[in-house]
Short mmCIF file of C-alpha atoms in Angstrom, two decimals:
data_model
loop_
_atom_site.label_atom_id
_atom_site.label_comp_id
_atom_site.label_asym_id
_atom_site.label_seq_id
_atom_site.Cartn_x
_atom_site.Cartn_y
_atom_site.Cartn_z
CA MET A 1 153.04 -177.49 -42.27
CA ASN A 2 150.17 -179.41 -43.90
CA ALA A 3 150.05 -182.95 -45.33
CA THR A 4 150.93 -181.78 -48.88
CA HIS A 5 154.09 -180.05 -47.64
CA LYS A 6 155.13 -183.14 -45.66
CA HIS A 7 154.57 -185.33 -48.72
CA LEU A 8 156.79 -183.05 -50.81
CA LEU A 9 159.57 -183.36 -48.26
CA GLN A 10 159.33 -187.15 -48.37
CA LEU A 11 159.59 -187.10 -52.17
CA CYS A 12 162.67 -184.92 -51.96
CA GLY A 13 164.63 -187.58 -50.05
CA VAL A 14 168.18 -186.34 -49.60
CA GLN A 15 167.75 -183.27 -51.78
CA SER A 16 168.51 -180.98 -48.85
CA VAL A 17 168.48 -177.75 -50.87
CA LEU A 18 164.95 -178.34 -52.12
CA GLN A 19 163.87 -179.33 -48.61
CA MET A 20 165.23 -176.03 -47.31
CA TYR A 21 163.19 -174.04 -49.82
CA ILE A 22 160.02 -176.00 -49.00
CA ARG A 23 160.47 -175.33 -45.30
CA LYS A 24 161.07 -171.65 -46.02
CA TYR A 25 157.89 -171.56 -48.10
CA CYS A 26 155.88 -173.23 -45.32
CA LYS A 27 157.19 -170.74 -42.76
CA SER A 28 156.23 -167.86 -44.99
CA LYS A 29 152.61 -168.99 -44.79
CA GLN A 30 152.63 -168.68 -40.98
CA PRO A 31 152.18 -165.37 -39.14
CA SER A 32 155.33 -163.88 -37.64
CA TRP A 33 154.57 -161.42 -34.87
CA ARG A 34 156.47 -158.46 -33.49
CA ILE A 35 155.55 -158.78 -29.81
CA LEU A 36 155.77 -156.43 -26.84
CA PHE A 37 155.51 -158.51 -23.65
CA PHE A 38 154.28 -157.14 -20.30
CA GLY A 39 155.07 -159.11 -17.12
CA THR A 40 156.88 -159.21 -13.78
CA ASP A 41 156.59 -162.40 -11.72
CA SER A 42 157.04 -166.18 -11.94
CA PHE A 43 153.58 -166.66 -13.44
CA SER A 44 154.32 -164.32 -16.35
CA LEU A 45 157.81 -165.77 -16.76
CA GLU A 46 156.39 -169.00 -18.20
CA SER A 47 154.74 -167.14 -21.09
CA LEU A 48 157.89 -165.12 -21.74
CA LYS A 49 160.00 -168.29 -21.86
CA VAL A 50 157.72 -169.99 -24.37
CA LEU A 51 157.59 -166.89 -26.57
CA ASN A 52 161.36 -166.57 -26.56
CA GLU A 53 161.87 -170.27 -27.31
CA ASN A 54 159.44 -169.93 -30.19
CA ARG A 55 161.30 -166.87 -31.50
CA ARG A 56 164.51 -168.89 -31.63
CA GLU A 57 163.08 -172.04 -33.19
CA ASN A 58 159.74 -171.75 -34.99
CA GLY A 59 159.38 -168.29 -36.48
CA LEU A 60 155.93 -167.51 -35.04
CA VAL A 61 157.62 -164.74 -33.03
CA ASP A 62 159.75 -162.37 -35.08
CA THR A 63 160.54 -159.65 -32.52
CA LEU A 64 160.25 -159.87 -28.72
CA ARG A 65 160.79 -156.99 -26.31
CA VAL A 66 159.74 -156.77 -22.68
CA VAL A 67 158.12 -154.25 -20.36
CA CYS A 68 158.85 -155.03 -16.69
CA SER A 69 157.49 -152.31 -14.42
CA SER A 70 159.86 -153.01 -11.52
CA LYS A 71 163.15 -154.77 -10.90
CA TYR A 72 161.68 -156.27 -7.71
CA VAL A 73 158.58 -158.22 -6.67
CA LYS A 74 157.19 -158.69 -3.15
CA LEU A 75 157.49 -161.93 -1.19
CA ARG A 76 156.15 -163.08 2.18
CA ASN A 77 156.80 -160.97 5.28
CA LYS A 78 157.38 -157.80 3.27
CA LEU A 79 160.54 -159.20 1.69
CA LYS A 80 161.45 -158.59 -1.95
CA GLU A 81 163.30 -160.48 -4.66
CA VAL A 82 164.54 -159.56 -8.10
CA SER A 83 161.72 -159.95 -10.61
CA PRO A 84 161.97 -163.33 -12.41
CA VAL A 85 161.07 -161.59 -15.67
CA TRP A 86 163.75 -158.93 -15.19
CA SER A 87 166.35 -161.65 -14.45
CA TYR A 88 165.33 -163.67 -17.52
CA VAL A 89 165.54 -160.61 -19.77
CA ARG A 90 169.06 -159.88 -18.49
CA ASP A 91 170.27 -163.48 -18.76
CA ASN A 92 168.86 -163.99 -22.27
CA HIS A 93 169.94 -160.62 -23.70
CA LEU A 94 166.42 -159.43 -24.48
CA GLN A 95 165.63 -155.76 -24.77
CA LEU A 96 163.67 -153.94 -22.05
CA GLU A 97 161.25 -151.14 -22.85
CA PRO A 98 160.71 -148.58 -20.04
CA TRP A 99 157.44 -148.30 -18.12
CA PRO A 100 155.35 -146.19 -18.63
CA ILE A 101 155.71 -147.07 -22.29
CA ASP A 102 156.40 -144.39 -24.89
CA VAL A 103 153.49 -144.60 -27.33
CA GLN A 104 155.77 -143.51 -30.17
CA ASN A 105 157.75 -146.74 -29.80
CA LEU A 106 154.69 -148.92 -30.35
CA LYS A 107 154.88 -148.59 -34.14
CA GLU A 108 157.57 -151.30 -34.03
CA PHE A 109 155.10 -153.92 -32.72
CA ASP A 110 152.03 -155.79 -33.99
CA VAL A 111 150.57 -157.08 -30.73
CA GLY A 112 151.12 -157.05 -26.99
CA VAL A 113 151.08 -160.08 -24.69
CA LEU A 114 150.38 -159.36 -21.02
CA SER A 115 150.62 -161.77 -18.08
CA SER A 116 150.44 -160.83 -14.40
CA PHE A 117 151.63 -157.27 -14.98
CA GLY A 118 149.72 -155.49 -12.21
CA HIS A 119 149.05 -152.19 -14.00
CA LEU A 120 146.12 -150.92 -16.04
CA ILE A 121 147.26 -150.32 -19.61
CA PRO A 122 146.35 -146.84 -20.90
CA ALA A 123 143.83 -146.59 -23.74
CA ASP A 124 146.31 -144.92 -26.11
CA VAL A 125 148.64 -147.93 -25.77
CA LEU A 126 145.81 -150.39 -26.43
CA HIS A 127 144.67 -148.54 -29.53
CA LYS A 128 148.13 -147.96 -30.95
CA LEU A 129 148.98 -151.65 -31.37
CA PRO A 130 147.36 -153.01 -34.58
CA PHE A 131 146.13 -156.22 -32.89
CA GLY A 132 145.82 -154.80 -29.37
CA ILE A 133 147.04 -156.71 -26.32
CA ILE A 134 146.14 -160.28 -25.38
CA ASN A 135 146.09 -161.15 -21.68
CA VAL A 136 146.71 -164.47 -19.89
CA HIS A 137 144.34 -164.81 -16.92
CA PRO A 138 144.39 -167.83 -14.53
CA SER A 139 140.65 -168.47 -14.26
CA LEU A 140 137.63 -169.18 -16.44
CA LEU A 141 136.46 -165.59 -16.89
CA PRO A 142 134.10 -164.03 -15.98
CA ARG A 143 134.64 -166.17 -12.86
CA TRP A 144 137.28 -164.72 -10.53
CA ARG A 145 138.05 -161.37 -12.05
CA GLY A 146 140.62 -159.53 -9.99
CA ALA A 147 144.05 -159.65 -8.40
CA ASN A 148 143.99 -163.08 -6.74
CA PRO A 149 141.96 -165.62 -8.74
CA ILE A 150 144.07 -168.64 -7.76
CA MET A 151 143.70 -167.97 -4.02
CA HIS A 152 139.92 -167.64 -4.37
CA THR A 153 139.67 -170.76 -6.54
CA ILE A 154 141.11 -172.83 -3.67
CA LEU A 155 139.32 -170.94 -0.88
CA ASN A 156 136.00 -171.56 -2.59
CA GLY A 157 136.72 -175.25 -3.15
CA ASP A 158 136.27 -175.03 -6.95
CA ARG A 159 136.69 -178.38 -8.67
CA GLU A 160 137.42 -176.81 -12.04
CA THR A 161 139.48 -173.85 -13.10
CA GLY A 162 141.32 -172.90 -16.26
CA VAL A 163 143.10 -170.27 -18.30
CA THR A 164 141.55 -167.49 -20.36
CA ILE A 165 143.19 -165.55 -23.17
CA MET A 166 141.28 -162.31 -23.50
CA HIS A 167 141.56 -159.19 -25.63
CA LEU A 168 142.54 -156.46 -23.19
CA ASN A 169 140.26 -153.44 -22.84
CA GLU A 170 140.23 -150.40 -20.56
CA ARG A 171 138.77 -152.27 -17.53
CA PHE A 172 140.49 -154.97 -15.52
CA ASP A 173 139.63 -158.54 -16.61
CA SER A 174 136.54 -157.60 -18.63
CA GLY A 175 137.86 -157.96 -22.19
CA ALA A 176 136.45 -160.28 -24.83
CA ILE A 177 137.44 -163.95 -24.60
CA LEU A 178 139.64 -165.29 -27.41
CA LYS A 179 140.39 -168.77 -26.03
CA GLN A 180 139.80 -170.78 -22.86
CA GLN A 181 141.09 -174.07 -21.51
CA HIS A 182 139.26 -175.91 -18.71
CA ILE A 183 141.44 -177.69 -16.12
CA PRO A 184 140.41 -179.83 -13.11
CA VAL A 185 141.74 -178.50 -9.80
CA PRO A 186 144.15 -181.17 -8.46
CA HIS A 187 143.11 -182.69 -5.14
CA ASN A 188 144.59 -180.89 -2.12
CA CYS A 189 146.78 -178.66 -4.28
CA THR A 190 148.22 -175.45 -2.90
CA ALA A 191 148.04 -172.03 -4.53
CA ALA A 192 151.70 -172.43 -5.51
CA ASP A 193 150.97 -175.80 -7.17
CA LEU A 194 148.02 -174.41 -9.08
CA ARG A 195 149.87 -171.25 -10.10
CA HIS A 196 152.67 -173.31 -11.63
CA LEU A 197 150.20 -175.53 -13.52
CA LEU A 198 148.15 -172.61 -14.88
CA ALA A 199 151.24 -170.60 -15.82
CA ARG A 200 152.44 -173.42 -18.06
CA LYS A 201 149.01 -174.06 -19.56
CA GLY A 202 148.55 -170.33 -20.14
CA ALA A 203 151.91 -170.02 -21.90
CA LEU A 204 151.00 -172.78 -24.35
CA LEU A 205 147.56 -171.24 -24.92
CA VAL A 206 149.23 -167.94 -25.83
CA ILE A 207 151.12 -169.70 -28.64
CA ASP A 208 147.92 -171.41 -29.75
CA THR A 209 146.17 -168.02 -29.88
CA LEU A 210 148.96 -166.26 -31.78
CA THR A 211 149.01 -169.06 -34.35
CA ASP A 212 145.50 -168.07 -35.39
CA LEU A 213 145.12 -164.62 -33.86
CA GLU A 214 143.04 -162.94 -36.57
CA LYS A 215 140.50 -165.77 -36.50
CA CYS A 216 140.40 -165.66 -32.67
CA ILE A 217 139.73 -161.91 -32.73
CA ASN A 218 137.02 -162.28 -35.37
CA ASN A 219 135.32 -164.99 -33.27
CA LYS A 220 135.84 -163.38 -29.85
CA ARG A 221 133.14 -163.76 -27.21
CA GLN A 222 132.10 -160.94 -24.91
CA GLN A 223 131.95 -161.68 -21.19
CA ASN A 224 128.64 -161.63 -19.35
CA ASP A 225 129.12 -159.12 -16.54
CA ASN A 226 126.13 -160.60 -14.67
CA GLU A 227 128.05 -163.87 -14.24
CA ALA A 228 131.20 -162.22 -12.89
CA THR A 229 132.66 -163.16 -9.52
CA TYR A 230 135.51 -161.22 -7.97
CA ALA A 231 138.87 -162.17 -6.47
CA PRO A 232 140.26 -159.23 -4.50
CA LYS A 233 143.61 -159.17 -2.75
CA ARG A 234 143.96 -161.06 0.51
CA LYS A 235 142.42 -159.12 3.40
CA VAL A 236 144.47 -158.51 6.52
CA GLY A 237 143.37 -160.99 9.17
CA LEU A 238 142.24 -163.70 6.75
CA GLU A 239 145.07 -165.87 8.06
CA VAL A 240 143.63 -165.99 11.61
CA VAL A 241 142.09 -169.43 12.15
CA ASP A 242 138.52 -169.78 13.38
CA TRP A 243 138.43 -173.24 14.96
CA ASN A 244 134.62 -173.15 14.74
CA ASN A 245 135.04 -173.90 11.02
CA THR A 246 135.38 -177.36 9.47
CA SER A 247 138.71 -179.07 8.88
CA GLU A 248 138.10 -178.81 5.11
CA SER A 249 137.54 -175.06 5.34
CA ILE A 250 140.70 -174.49 7.39
CA SER A 251 142.68 -176.79 5.09
CA ARG A 252 141.55 -174.78 2.05
CA LEU A 253 142.55 -171.57 3.82
CA TYR A 254 146.03 -172.95 4.51
CA ARG A 255 146.51 -174.17 0.93
CA ALA A 256 145.18 -170.90 -0.52
CA ILE A 257 147.35 -168.41 1.38
CA TYR A 258 150.36 -170.25 2.76
CA ASP A 259 152.67 -168.95 0.03
CA GLN A 260 151.64 -165.42 1.08
CA VAL A 261 151.33 -165.71 4.86
CA PRO A 262 151.15 -168.57 7.43
CA LEU A 263 148.00 -169.40 9.36
CA GLN A 264 147.82 -167.75 12.76
CA THR A 265 146.09 -168.54 16.03
CA THR A 266 146.35 -167.42 19.67
CA TRP A 267 147.37 -169.39 22.75
CA ARG A 268 147.29 -167.79 26.20
CA GLY A 269 147.16 -164.40 24.52
CA ASN A 270 150.26 -165.06 22.41
CA VAL A 271 150.34 -165.31 18.63
CA VAL A 272 151.22 -168.75 17.25
CA LYS A 273 151.96 -169.19 13.52
CA LEU A 274 151.18 -172.60 12.06
CA ASN A 275 153.33 -174.27 9.38
CA LYS A 276 153.55 -177.66 7.64
CA MET A 277 149.92 -178.76 7.90
CA VAL A 278 149.14 -182.51 7.97
CA SER A 279 145.85 -184.41 7.96
CA VAL A 280 145.01 -186.21 11.21
CA GLU A 281 142.38 -188.93 11.60
CA SER A 282 140.24 -188.29 14.66
CA HIS A 283 140.18 -191.90 15.81
CA ARG A 284 143.98 -191.80 16.15
CA ILE A 285 143.66 -188.94 18.64
CA GLY A 286 141.12 -190.83 20.72
CA ILE A 287 139.61 -187.90 22.61
CA ASP A 288 135.84 -187.94 22.98
CA ASN A 289 133.90 -184.67 23.17
CA ALA A 290 136.94 -182.51 22.43
CA ARG A 291 136.34 -178.79 22.74
CA ILE A 292 136.66 -176.31 19.88
CA GLY A 293 140.29 -175.22 19.68
CA GLN A 294 141.52 -177.95 22.02
CA ILE A 295 145.25 -178.69 21.61
CA TYR A 296 146.79 -182.14 21.42
CA TYR A 297 150.31 -183.24 20.51
CA SER A 298 150.36 -186.34 18.30
CA LYS A 299 153.59 -188.32 18.54
CA GLU A 300 152.46 -190.41 15.55
CA HIS A 301 152.20 -187.38 13.27
CA LYS A 302 154.85 -185.28 15.09
CA ALA A 303 152.24 -182.55 14.94
CA LEU A 304 150.55 -180.05 17.19
CA CYS A 305 146.84 -180.63 16.56
CA GLY A 306 143.91 -178.27 16.97
CA HIS A 307 140.28 -179.42 17.16
CA CYS A 308 137.70 -177.83 14.84
CA THR A 309 134.00 -178.61 14.40
CA ASP A 310 134.44 -181.97 12.67
CA GLY A 311 137.88 -183.24 13.64
CA TRP A 312 141.54 -182.34 13.97
CA LEU A 313 144.23 -180.61 11.92
CA GLY A 314 147.93 -180.99 12.66
CA PHE A 315 150.91 -178.68 12.17
CA GLN A 316 154.47 -179.97 12.36
CA GLU A 317 156.13 -176.58 12.79
CA ILE A 318 155.12 -173.41 14.61
CA VAL A 319 156.53 -169.93 15.18
CA PHE A 320 156.19 -168.71 18.77
CA ASN A 321 157.69 -165.53 20.23
CA GLY A 322 159.56 -165.07 16.98
CA LYS A 323 161.20 -168.51 17.16
CA ARG A 324 160.63 -171.34 14.69
CA LEU A 325 160.05 -174.60 16.57
CA SER A 326 159.13 -178.14 15.70
CA ALA A 327 155.80 -179.25 17.15
CA SER A 328 157.72 -181.66 19.37
CA ASP A 329 159.93 -178.88 20.79
CA PHE A 330 156.89 -176.68 21.44
CA ASN A 331 155.11 -179.52 23.18
CA ASN A 332 158.13 -180.38 25.36
CA GLY A 333 158.77 -176.76 26.23
CA PHE A 334 155.24 -175.51 26.88
CA LEU A 335 152.63 -178.28 27.06
CA ALA A 336 154.22 -181.36 28.61
CA GLY A 337 154.97 -181.98 32.28
CA PRO A 338 153.02 -182.00 35.56
CA ARG A 339 152.86 -178.22 35.99
CA ILE A 340 151.02 -177.65 32.72
CA ASN A 341 147.23 -177.95 32.50
CA THR A 342 146.07 -181.01 30.56
CA LEU A 343 143.44 -178.98 28.68
CA GLU A 344 144.89 -176.24 26.50
CA LEU A 345 142.93 -174.28 23.89
CA PHE A 346 143.70 -172.26 20.81
CA GLU A 347 141.52 -169.16 20.68
CA SER A 348 139.23 -168.59 17.69
CA LYS A 349 138.19 -165.39 15.97
CA LYS A 350 134.82 -165.65 17.67
CA ASP A 351 136.50 -165.70 21.08
CA HIS A 352 137.45 -162.03 20.57
CA ARG A 353 133.94 -160.78 19.78
#
């Protein structure tokens, strides 16, 4: 609604009928989209929520139906939960379209919106929708194309990230850019923290794009493939700590993958999983010339600490022999007492070469 429309409403005063017609006129000048949404997980749920709220209140969204490829999504340790998108669709009485999508049904829609869907969309689907499909991607493309951009953003120590709305094509993450928003990476944030932030920012950017979609498409910017970096899925074994690395590097690893899998090390040939990381100042440990991987229990931090190249990192909870223990319980049970050696070491990746 522009300034002229607002001025007309002010002049109308209490003439509610005339106000109603002015608002109806203003709405008629806005686009109203018939949208097919593709998504599965908590990241995509934010965009679906905003679209549905807009459908109810503002009129930018006329029709909203959802494609959710599975009722379940994977969690840590091979567990599954009901897809957040599937649950939201059920609870809010939205209509689900089956996957794979029937191309004949696409005539009912103007544009697709895709967020964290996990499947390549066939060319006939892309070409059947009049305005194609717009995709929410949690990075500043062409940086971090691929399945796990948020993990790699933190692993790499990026200070800036963002959200890209791109026009989907037949290759993963290579479509033309419609809009981007740059966002500083919060200090010491985890992948879960960053995912929540970017999901919300991405949802709002979707609305911003749909508000002026034709102009965005006309002004779209092709990605430079030579500038692309890639964010593949987490490799098996990435979680194993190399104590020869710096504390910052190990901290980034923890923050990047902890929502997928805990860090892991080895003590006396046994696997130890490390939870609840805390920062530890070296001068509070007070050990000179500590060895790489040396173990120390800090009463002050209630943490089991491991020494890396430039200091210490602490963990307040561990999993040992399948049992979850506090650092204090592990220390009392396995490290303290006269029969235990005073120097204990975590093994590093390099120790196995």
